[in-house]
Amino acid sequence: TMYRAKAAGGNRYELADARAIARHNLTNCLPTALENGEFFIEYQPLVRLADGTVRGAEALVRWLHPVHGVLGPDQFIPLAENTGLIVPLGRWVLEEAARQARAWRSDGEGPMRVNVNLSPSQLRCPTLVADTVAVLRNAGLDASALCLEVTENALIGADEKELRPLRELADLGVDIALDDFGTGYSNLSYLRRLPVSTLKLDRCFTRGMQQAPADPVDVKIVEGIVSLAHTLDLSVTVEGVETGNQAEHLRLLGCDTAQGWYYARPGPPERLHTLSLADAAS
Ligand code: C2E
Ligand code: CA
Ligand code: CA
Ligand code: CA
């Protein structure tokens, strides 16, 4: 344990070692976890700032580990990425989320969209376009009901050939969002080349607006990004909205869509049903 490692005096080394063992164990049980149905998805609503209506939800995967309990994606996505399991896992998330989006639509809840995260390995997978088309067809879902989120870091340095699958998906009507925008290195000319329709602004830019007075530098940055995005015909989604103060300020700055604990934490799909019904009633 951590306590013992410290008492033994060799703290850092032993601690790192213990973590490596934990990682190793998790890595070993990842493949069977998928077969055993230990993964599940929580959905977090995406809210249109102009009128507060729920436009869709982001699918966020979790692992109900038989020993460790619920693990968040930060604890296993990197391992799945290293071992290649991310490809079948990501496909499962996509299938499940598409099925769910279809169910929301059948419940008569209007144009409910679903956002799914795409990892770098999935981007490089040669069957990405065909798989995605098949998933949409099997779910009976329009391409426009799906948004794929790709991190800025996954796209940095990608050439035209590597971008082709994303462009094909965009041409089919799938929305592509640039996730964690602002955290990587990408210049503006690069942005023009990408087949994206949405910028998803990382939480770090909106944190300074949680309480009044807002951090003036953060305000300037968001203002600049919104103006750039709208010039390029891109919509702006802001992450990590935790207070009403922040939501109102971001709305005034012209951000289009918001996501965060202020509206709802990620939760089971049924909860989204309640949220949008409440929405329709108001
Ligand atoms: P992300 O795509 O940036 O997702 C947003 C993260 O911010 C989620 O963490 C969400 O729970 C959290 N969050 C949402 N609202 C707030 C808020 O108001 N305040 C704060 N402090 N946090 C908020 P989560 O669920 O732990 O996911 C972490 C990351 O794991 C995601 O970051 C995404 O990159 C990755 N991930 C999740 N699901 C998948 C998946 O199915 N496939 C892949 N490849 N990656 C996934
Ligand atoms: Ca995301
Ligand atoms: Ca993000
Ligand atoms: Ca983020």
mmCIF file with all atom_site columns, C-alpha atoms in Angstrom, residues 88-264:
data_model
loop_
_atom_site.group_PDB
_atom_site.id
_atom_site.type_symbol
_atom_site.label_atom_id
_atom_site.label_alt_id
_atom_site.label_comp_id
_atom_site.label_asym_id
_atom_site.label_entity_id
_atom_site.label_seq_id
_atom_site.pdbx_PDB_ins_code
_atom_site.Cartn_x
_atom_site.Cartn_y
_atom_site.Cartn_z
_atom_site.occupancy
_atom_site.B_iso_or_equiv
_atom_site.pdbx_formal_charge
_atom_site.auth_seq_id
_atom_site.auth_comp_id
_atom_site.auth_asym_id
_atom_site.auth_atom_id
_atom_site.pdbx_PDB_model_num
ATOM 1   C CA . PRO A 1 88  ? -13.646 -2.688 -30.519 1.00 0.00 ? 88  PRO A CA 1
ATOM 2   C CA . LEU A 1 89  ? -14.502 -0.719 -27.366 1.00 0.00 ? 89  LEU A CA 1
ATOM 3   C CA . GLY A 1 90  ? -15.007 2.479  -29.359 1.00 0.00 ? 90  GLY A CA 1
ATOM 4   C CA . ARG A 1 91  ? -17.173 0.631  -31.861 1.00 0.00 ? 91  ARG A CA 1
ATOM 5   C CA . TRP A 1 92  ? -19.292 -0.708 -29.008 1.00 0.00 ? 92  TRP A CA 1
ATOM 6   C CA . VAL A 1 93  ? -19.730 2.818  -27.608 1.00 0.00 ? 93  VAL A CA 1
ATOM 7   C CA . LEU A 1 94  ? -20.765 4.063  -31.046 1.00 0.00 ? 94  LEU A CA 1
ATOM 8   C CA . GLU A 1 95  ? -23.306 1.243  -31.529 1.00 0.00 ? 95  GLU A CA 1
ATOM 9   C CA . GLU A 1 96  ? -24.755 1.708  -28.084 1.00 0.00 ? 96  GLU A CA 1
ATOM 10  C CA . ALA A 1 97  ? -24.955 5.500  -28.385 1.00 0.00 ? 97  ALA A CA 1
ATOM 11  C CA . ALA A 1 98  ? -26.571 5.293  -31.843 1.00 0.00 ? 98  ALA A CA 1
ATOM 12  C CA . ARG A 1 99  ? -29.153 2.848  -30.507 1.00 0.00 ? 99  ARG A CA 1
ATOM 13  C CA . GLN A 1 100 ? -29.837 5.198  -27.623 1.00 0.00 ? 100 GLN A CA 1
ATOM 14  C CA . ALA A 1 101 ? -30.177 8.245  -29.878 1.00 0.00 ? 101 ALA A CA 1
ATOM 15  C CA . ARG A 1 102 ? -32.647 6.312  -31.996 1.00 0.00 ? 102 ARG A CA 1
ATOM 16  C CA . ALA A 1 103 ? -34.648 5.418  -28.870 1.00 0.00 ? 103 ALA A CA 1
ATOM 17  C CA . TRP A 1 104 ? -34.785 9.076  -27.769 1.00 0.00 ? 104 TRP A CA 1
ATOM 18  C CA . ARG A 1 105 ? -36.034 10.034 -31.201 1.00 0.00 ? 105 ARG A CA 1
ATOM 19  C CA . SER A 1 106 ? -38.661 7.291  -31.233 1.00 0.00 ? 106 SER A CA 1
ATOM 20  C CA . ASP A 1 107 ? -39.903 8.569  -27.876 1.00 0.00 ? 107 ASP A CA 1
ATOM 21  C CA . GLY A 1 108 ? -40.865 11.697 -29.787 1.00 0.00 ? 108 GLY A CA 1
ATOM 22  C CA . GLU A 1 109 ? -38.315 13.948 -28.246 1.00 0.00 ? 109 GLU A CA 1
ATOM 23  C CA . GLY A 1 110 ? -37.361 15.807 -31.357 1.00 0.00 ? 110 GLY A CA 1
ATOM 24  C CA . PRO A 1 111 ? -33.958 16.012 -32.943 1.00 0.00 ? 111 PRO A CA 1
ATOM 25  C CA . MET A 1 112 ? -31.916 14.528 -30.112 1.00 0.00 ? 112 MET A CA 1
ATOM 26  C CA . ARG A 1 113 ? -28.296 14.188 -31.163 1.00 0.00 ? 113 ARG A CA 1
ATOM 27  C CA . VAL A 1 114 ? -25.528 12.101 -29.682 1.00 0.00 ? 114 VAL A CA 1
ATOM 28  C CA . ASN A 1 115 ? -21.831 12.933 -29.413 1.00 0.00 ? 115 ASN A CA 1
ATOM 29  C CA . VAL A 1 116 ? -19.284 10.118 -29.374 1.00 0.00 ? 116 VAL A CA 1
ATOM 30  C CA . ASN A 1 117 ? -15.550 10.442 -28.662 1.00 0.00 ? 117 ASN A CA 1
ATOM 31  C CA . LEU A 1 118 ? -13.193 9.034  -31.257 1.00 0.00 ? 118 LEU A CA 1
ATOM 32  C CA . SER A 1 119 ? -9.689  8.001  -30.228 1.00 0.00 ? 119 SER A CA 1
ATOM 33  C CA . PRO A 1 120 ? -6.590  8.393  -32.429 1.00 0.00 ? 120 PRO A CA 1
ATOM 34  C CA . SER A 1 121 ? -6.455  4.621  -33.152 1.00 0.00 ? 121 SER A CA 1
ATOM 35  C CA . GLN A 1 122 ? -10.027 4.659  -34.335 1.00 0.00 ? 122 GLN A CA 1
ATOM 36  C CA . LEU A 1 123 ? -9.158  7.508  -36.689 1.00 0.00 ? 123 LEU A CA 1
ATOM 37  C CA . ARG A 1 124 ? -6.435  5.364  -38.199 1.00 0.00 ? 124 ARG A CA 1
ATOM 38  C CA . CYS A 1 125 ? -8.671  2.307  -38.468 1.00 0.00 ? 125 CYS A CA 1
ATOM 39  C CA . PRO A 1 126 ? -9.235  1.623  -42.208 1.00 0.00 ? 126 PRO A CA 1
ATOM 40  C CA . THR A 1 127 ? -12.853 0.569  -41.663 1.00 0.00 ? 127 THR A CA 1
ATOM 41  C CA . LEU A 1 128 ? -13.887 3.691  -39.717 1.00 0.00 ? 128 LEU A CA 1
ATOM 42  C CA . VAL A 1 129 ? -16.150 5.109  -42.439 1.00 0.00 ? 129 VAL A CA 1
ATOM 43  C CA . ALA A 1 130 ? -17.741 1.776  -43.349 1.00 0.00 ? 130 ALA A CA 1
ATOM 44  C CA . ASP A 1 131 ? -18.241 0.855  -39.672 1.00 0.00 ? 131 ASP A CA 1
ATOM 45  C CA . THR A 1 132 ? -19.836 4.187  -38.866 1.00 0.00 ? 132 THR A CA 1
ATOM 46  C CA . VAL A 1 133 ? -22.159 4.021  -41.858 1.00 0.00 ? 133 VAL A CA 1
ATOM 47  C CA . ALA A 1 134 ? -23.172 0.482  -40.857 1.00 0.00 ? 134 ALA A CA 1
ATOM 48  C CA . VAL A 1 135 ? -23.837 1.517  -37.271 1.00 0.00 ? 135 VAL A CA 1
ATOM 49  C CA . LEU A 1 136 ? -26.036 4.415  -38.411 1.00 0.00 ? 136 LEU A CA 1
ATOM 50  C CA . ARG A 1 137 ? -27.926 2.186  -40.826 1.00 0.00 ? 137 ARG A CA 1
ATOM 51  C CA . ASN A 1 138 ? -28.497 -0.552 -38.248 1.00 0.00 ? 138 ASN A CA 1
ATOM 52  C CA . ALA A 1 139 ? -29.783 1.986  -35.749 1.00 0.00 ? 139 ALA A CA 1
ATOM 53  C CA . GLY A 1 140 ? -31.966 3.657  -38.363 1.00 0.00 ? 140 GLY A CA 1
ATOM 54  C CA . LEU A 1 141 ? -30.331 6.977  -37.570 1.00 0.00 ? 141 LEU A CA 1
ATOM 55  C CA . ASP A 1 142 ? -29.600 9.972  -39.802 1.00 0.00 ? 142 ASP A CA 1
ATOM 56  C CA . ALA A 1 143 ? -25.958 10.929 -40.112 1.00 0.00 ? 143 ALA A CA 1
ATOM 57  C CA . SER A 1 144 ? -26.920 14.378 -38.859 1.00 0.00 ? 144 SER A CA 1
ATOM 58  C CA . ALA A 1 145 ? -27.927 12.868 -35.498 1.00 0.00 ? 145 ALA A CA 1
ATOM 59  C CA . LEU A 1 146 ? -24.305 11.921 -34.825 1.00 0.00 ? 146 LEU A CA 1
ATOM 60  C CA . CYS A 1 147 ? -21.404 14.109 -33.798 1.00 0.00 ? 147 CYS A CA 1
ATOM 61  C CA . LEU A 1 148 ? -17.941 12.594 -33.569 1.00 0.00 ? 148 LEU A CA 1
ATOM 62  C CA . GLU A 1 149 ? -15.544 14.336 -31.185 1.00 0.00 ? 149 GLU A CA 1
ATOM 63  C CA . VAL A 1 150 ? -11.888 14.243 -32.114 1.00 0.00 ? 150 VAL A CA 1
ATOM 64  C CA . THR A 1 151 ? -9.238  15.863 -29.961 1.00 0.00 ? 151 THR A CA 1
ATOM 65  C CA . GLU A 1 152 ? -7.077  18.593 -31.330 1.00 0.00 ? 152 GLU A CA 1
ATOM 66  C CA . ASN A 1 153 ? -4.012  16.555 -30.388 1.00 0.00 ? 153 ASN A CA 1
ATOM 67  C CA . ALA A 1 154 ? -5.176  13.585 -32.458 1.00 0.00 ? 154 ALA A CA 1
ATOM 68  C CA . LEU A 1 155 ? -5.343  15.783 -35.551 1.00 0.00 ? 155 LEU A CA 1
ATOM 69  C CA . ILE A 1 156 ? -2.172  17.796 -35.146 1.00 0.00 ? 156 ILE A CA 1
ATOM 70  C CA . GLY A 1 157 ? 0.153   16.872 -37.940 1.00 0.00 ? 157 GLY A CA 1
ATOM 71  C CA . ALA A 1 158 ? -2.462  14.844 -39.819 1.00 0.00 ? 158 ALA A CA 1
ATOM 72  C CA . ASP A 1 159 ? -2.053  15.241 -43.571 1.00 0.00 ? 159 ASP A CA 1
ATOM 73  C CA . GLU A 1 160 ? -4.779  15.320 -46.198 1.00 0.00 ? 160 GLU A CA 1
ATOM 74  C CA . LYS A 1 161 ? -4.752  11.533 -46.622 1.00 0.00 ? 161 LYS A CA 1
ATOM 75  C CA . GLU A 1 162 ? -5.149  10.963 -42.902 1.00 0.00 ? 162 GLU A CA 1
ATOM 76  C CA . LEU A 1 163 ? -8.003  13.458 -42.780 1.00 0.00 ? 163 LEU A CA 1
ATOM 77  C CA . ARG A 1 164 ? -9.876  11.830 -45.661 1.00 0.00 ? 164 ARG A CA 1
ATOM 78  C CA . PRO A 1 165 ? -12.043 9.468  -43.551 1.00 0.00 ? 165 PRO A CA 1
ATOM 79  C CA . LEU A 1 166 ? -13.208 12.390 -41.403 1.00 0.00 ? 166 LEU A CA 1
ATOM 80  C CA . ARG A 1 167 ? -13.938 14.427 -44.485 1.00 0.00 ? 167 ARG A CA 1
ATOM 81  C CA . GLU A 1 168 ? -15.976 11.549 -45.935 1.00 0.00 ? 168 GLU A CA 1
ATOM 82  C CA . LEU A 1 169 ? -17.976 11.301 -42.740 1.00 0.00 ? 169 LEU A CA 1
ATOM 83  C CA . ALA A 1 170 ? -18.502 15.069 -42.725 1.00 0.00 ? 170 ALA A CA 1
ATOM 84  C CA . ASP A 1 171 ? -19.698 14.887 -46.339 1.00 0.00 ? 171 ASP A CA 1
ATOM 85  C CA . LEU A 1 172 ? -22.195 12.219 -45.305 1.00 0.00 ? 172 LEU A CA 1
ATOM 86  C CA . GLY A 1 173 ? -23.627 14.692 -42.798 1.00 0.00 ? 173 GLY A CA 1
ATOM 87  C CA . VAL A 1 174 ? -21.901 13.583 -39.595 1.00 0.00 ? 174 VAL A CA 1
ATOM 88  C CA . ASP A 1 175 ? -20.910 16.524 -37.435 1.00 0.00 ? 175 ASP A CA 1
ATOM 89  C CA . ILE A 1 176 ? -17.242 16.599 -36.476 1.00 0.00 ? 176 ILE A CA 1
ATOM 90  C CA . ALA A 1 177 ? -16.238 18.471 -33.322 1.00 0.00 ? 177 ALA A CA 1
ATOM 91  C CA . LEU A 1 178 ? -12.713 19.472 -32.407 1.00 0.00 ? 178 LEU A CA 1
ATOM 92  C CA . ASP A 1 179 ? -12.512 18.427 -28.758 1.00 0.00 ? 179 ASP A CA 1
ATOM 93  C CA . ASP A 1 180 ? -10.323 19.994 -26.074 1.00 0.00 ? 180 ASP A CA 1
ATOM 94  C CA . PHE A 1 181 ? -9.797  22.913 -28.415 1.00 0.00 ? 181 PHE A CA 1
ATOM 95  C CA . GLY A 1 182 ? -7.093  25.259 -27.242 1.00 0.00 ? 182 GLY A CA 1
ATOM 96  C CA . THR A 1 183 ? -5.077  22.710 -25.268 1.00 0.00 ? 183 THR A CA 1
ATOM 97  C CA . GLY A 1 184 ? -2.867  21.553 -28.120 1.00 0.00 ? 184 GLY A CA 1
ATOM 98  C CA . TYR A 1 185 ? -0.823  23.377 -30.630 1.00 0.00 ? 185 TYR A CA 1
ATOM 99  C CA . SER A 1 186 ? -2.798  24.248 -33.700 1.00 0.00 ? 186 SER A CA 1
ATOM 100 C CA . ASN A 1 187 ? -2.540  27.383 -35.726 1.00 0.00 ? 187 ASN A CA 1
ATOM 101 C CA . LEU A 1 188 ? -5.363  29.117 -37.471 1.00 0.00 ? 188 LEU A CA 1
ATOM 102 C CA . SER A 1 189 ? -4.459  28.107 -41.006 1.00 0.00 ? 189 SER A CA 1
ATOM 103 C CA . TYR A 1 190 ? -4.528  24.503 -39.816 1.00 0.00 ? 190 TYR A CA 1
ATOM 104 C CA . LEU A 1 191 ? -8.051  24.959 -38.514 1.00 0.00 ? 191 LEU A CA 1
ATOM 105 C CA . ARG A 1 192 ? -9.230  25.928 -41.987 1.00 0.00 ? 192 ARG A CA 1
ATOM 106 C CA . ARG A 1 193 ? -8.097  22.593 -43.420 1.00 0.00 ? 193 ARG A CA 1
ATOM 107 C CA . LEU A 1 194 ? -10.021 20.457 -40.963 1.00 0.00 ? 194 LEU A CA 1
ATOM 108 C CA . PRO A 1 195 ? -13.457 19.037 -41.807 1.00 0.00 ? 195 PRO A CA 1
ATOM 109 C CA . VAL A 1 196 ? -14.904 20.205 -38.472 1.00 0.00 ? 196 VAL A CA 1
ATOM 110 C CA . SER A 1 197 ? -18.139 22.041 -37.786 1.00 0.00 ? 197 SER A CA 1
ATOM 111 C CA . THR A 1 198 ? -17.798 22.618 -34.043 1.00 0.00 ? 198 THR A CA 1
ATOM 112 C CA . LEU A 1 199 ? -15.079 23.767 -31.675 1.00 0.00 ? 199 LEU A CA 1
ATOM 113 C CA . LYS A 1 200 ? -15.351 22.330 -28.193 1.00 0.00 ? 200 LYS A CA 1
ATOM 114 C CA . LEU A 1 201 ? -13.601 24.719 -25.899 1.00 0.00 ? 201 LEU A CA 1
ATOM 115 C CA . ASP A 1 202 ? -11.706 23.050 -23.097 1.00 0.00 ? 202 ASP A CA 1
ATOM 116 C CA . ARG A 1 203 ? -12.813 23.613 -19.525 1.00 0.00 ? 203 ARG A CA 1
ATOM 117 C CA . CYS A 1 204 ? -9.618  25.476 -18.662 1.00 0.00 ? 204 CYS A CA 1
ATOM 118 C CA . PHE A 1 205 ? -10.820 28.547 -20.605 1.00 0.00 ? 205 PHE A CA 1
ATOM 119 C CA . THR A 1 206 ? -14.134 28.829 -18.800 1.00 0.00 ? 206 THR A CA 1
ATOM 120 C CA . ARG A 1 207 ? -12.976 28.085 -15.268 1.00 0.00 ? 207 ARG A CA 1
ATOM 121 C CA . GLY A 1 208 ? -12.145 31.739 -14.641 1.00 0.00 ? 208 GLY A CA 1
ATOM 122 C CA . MET A 1 209 ? -15.767 32.684 -15.298 1.00 0.00 ? 209 MET A CA 1
ATOM 123 C CA . GLN A 1 210 ? -17.366 30.569 -12.610 1.00 0.00 ? 210 GLN A CA 1
ATOM 124 C CA . GLN A 1 211 ? -17.740 33.487 -10.215 1.00 0.00 ? 211 GLN A CA 1
ATOM 125 C CA . ALA A 1 212 ? -18.105 37.216 -10.842 1.00 0.00 ? 212 ALA A CA 1
ATOM 126 C CA . PRO A 1 213 ? -15.928 39.073 -11.522 1.00 0.00 ? 213 PRO A CA 1
ATOM 127 C CA . ALA A 1 214 ? -14.775 36.873 -14.365 1.00 0.00 ? 214 ALA A CA 1
ATOM 128 C CA . ASP A 1 215 ? -11.090 36.561 -15.165 1.00 0.00 ? 215 ASP A CA 1
ATOM 129 C CA . PRO A 1 216 ? -10.623 39.267 -17.830 1.00 0.00 ? 216 PRO A CA 1
ATOM 130 C CA . VAL A 1 217 ? -8.006  37.252 -19.726 1.00 0.00 ? 217 VAL A CA 1
ATOM 131 C CA . ASP A 1 218 ? -10.314 34.236 -20.000 1.00 0.00 ? 218 ASP A CA 1
ATOM 132 C CA . VAL A 1 219 ? -13.090 36.530 -21.223 1.00 0.00 ? 219 VAL A CA 1
ATOM 133 C CA . LYS A 1 220 ? -10.816 37.931 -23.938 1.00 0.00 ? 220 LYS A CA 1
ATOM 134 C CA . ILE A 1 221 ? -9.735  34.449 -25.018 1.00 0.00 ? 221 ILE A CA 1
ATOM 135 C CA . VAL A 1 222 ? -13.299 33.153 -25.272 1.00 0.00 ? 222 VAL A CA 1
ATOM 136 C CA . GLU A 1 223 ? -14.335 36.300 -27.141 1.00 0.00 ? 223 GLU A CA 1
ATOM 137 C CA . GLY A 1 224 ? -11.502 35.819 -29.608 1.00 0.00 ? 224 GLY A CA 1
ATOM 138 C CA . ILE A 1 225 ? -12.262 32.156 -30.182 1.00 0.00 ? 225 ILE A CA 1
ATOM 139 C CA . VAL A 1 226 ? -15.986 32.773 -30.664 1.00 0.00 ? 226 VAL A CA 1
ATOM 140 C CA . SER A 1 227 ? -15.316 35.476 -33.203 1.00 0.00 ? 227 SER A CA 1
ATOM 141 C CA . LEU A 1 228 ? -12.800 33.319 -35.059 1.00 0.00 ? 228 LEU A CA 1
ATOM 142 C CA . ALA A 1 229 ? -15.119 30.294 -35.000 1.00 0.00 ? 229 ALA A CA 1
ATOM 143 C CA . HIS A 1 230 ? -18.131 32.210 -36.263 1.00 0.00 ? 230 HIS A CA 1
ATOM 144 C CA . THR A 1 231 ? -16.051 33.768 -39.023 1.00 0.00 ? 231 THR A CA 1
ATOM 145 C CA . LEU A 1 232 ? -15.167 30.237 -40.139 1.00 0.00 ? 232 LEU A CA 1
ATOM 146 C CA . ASP A 1 233 ? -18.821 29.143 -39.785 1.00 0.00 ? 233 ASP A CA 1
ATOM 147 C CA . LEU A 1 234 ? -18.076 26.888 -36.849 1.00 0.00 ? 234 LEU A CA 1
ATOM 148 C CA . SER A 1 235 ? -20.232 26.573 -33.777 1.00 0.00 ? 235 SER A CA 1
ATOM 149 C CA . VAL A 1 236 ? -18.745 26.823 -30.286 1.00 0.00 ? 236 VAL A CA 1
ATOM 150 C CA . THR A 1 237 ? -19.487 24.426 -27.452 1.00 0.00 ? 237 THR A CA 1
ATOM 151 C CA . VAL A 1 238 ? -18.172 25.213 -23.987 1.00 0.00 ? 238 VAL A CA 1
ATOM 152 C CA . GLU A 1 239 ? -17.304 22.523 -21.485 1.00 0.00 ? 239 GLU A CA 1
ATOM 153 C CA . GLY A 1 240 ? -17.216 22.613 -17.708 1.00 0.00 ? 240 GLY A CA 1
ATOM 154 C CA . VAL A 1 241 ? -20.070 25.048 -17.117 1.00 0.00 ? 241 VAL A CA 1
ATOM 155 C CA . GLU A 1 242 ? -20.599 24.719 -13.377 1.00 0.00 ? 242 GLU A CA 1
ATOM 156 C CA . THR A 1 243 ? -22.436 27.914 -12.385 1.00 0.00 ? 243 THR A CA 1
ATOM 157 C CA . GLY A 1 244 ? -25.344 30.026 -13.642 1.00 0.00 ? 244 GLY A CA 1
ATOM 158 C CA . ASN A 1 245 ? -23.016 32.996 -13.667 1.00 0.00 ? 245 ASN A CA 1
ATOM 159 C CA . GLN A 1 246 ? -20.724 31.227 -16.110 1.00 0.00 ? 246 GLN A CA 1
ATOM 160 C CA . ALA A 1 247 ? -23.622 30.078 -18.323 1.00 0.00 ? 247 ALA A CA 1
ATOM 161 C CA . GLU A 1 248 ? -25.025 33.599 -18.602 1.00 0.00 ? 248 GLU A CA 1
ATOM 162 C CA . HIS A 1 249 ? -21.632 35.133 -19.316 1.00 0.00 ? 249 HIS A CA 1
ATOM 163 C CA . LEU A 1 250 ? -20.808 32.540 -21.997 1.00 0.00 ? 250 LEU A CA 1
ATOM 164 C CA . ARG A 1 251 ? -24.206 33.087 -23.602 1.00 0.00 ? 251 ARG A CA 1
ATOM 165 C CA . LEU A 1 252 ? -23.543 36.824 -23.761 1.00 0.00 ? 252 LEU A CA 1
ATOM 166 C CA . LEU A 1 253 ? -20.142 36.142 -25.319 1.00 0.00 ? 253 LEU A CA 1
ATOM 167 C CA . GLY A 1 254 ? -21.944 34.326 -28.126 1.00 0.00 ? 254 GLY A CA 1
ATOM 168 C CA . CYS A 1 255 ? -21.115 30.693 -27.345 1.00 0.00 ? 255 CYS A CA 1
ATOM 169 C CA . ASP A 1 256 ? -23.668 28.382 -28.949 1.00 0.00 ? 256 ASP A CA 1
ATOM 170 C CA . THR A 1 257 ? -23.829 25.274 -26.782 1.00 0.00 ? 257 THR A CA 1
ATOM 171 C CA . ALA A 1 258 ? -22.870 24.426 -23.219 1.00 0.00 ? 258 ALA A CA 1
ATOM 172 C CA . GLN A 1 259 ? -22.159 21.305 -21.218 1.00 0.00 ? 259 GLN A CA 1
ATOM 173 C CA . GLY A 1 260 ? -21.440 20.980 -17.523 1.00 0.00 ? 260 GLY A CA 1
ATOM 174 C CA . TRP A 1 261 ? -22.532 20.233 -14.001 1.00 0.00 ? 261 TRP A CA 1
ATOM 175 C CA . TYR A 1 262 ? -24.669 23.372 -13.866 1.00 0.00 ? 262 TYR A CA 1
ATOM 176 C CA . TYR A 1 263 ? -27.089 21.593 -16.215 1.00 0.00 ? 263 TYR A CA 1
ATOM 177 C CA . ALA A 1 264 ? -26.406 17.981 -15.306 1.00 0.00 ? 264 ALA A CA 1
#
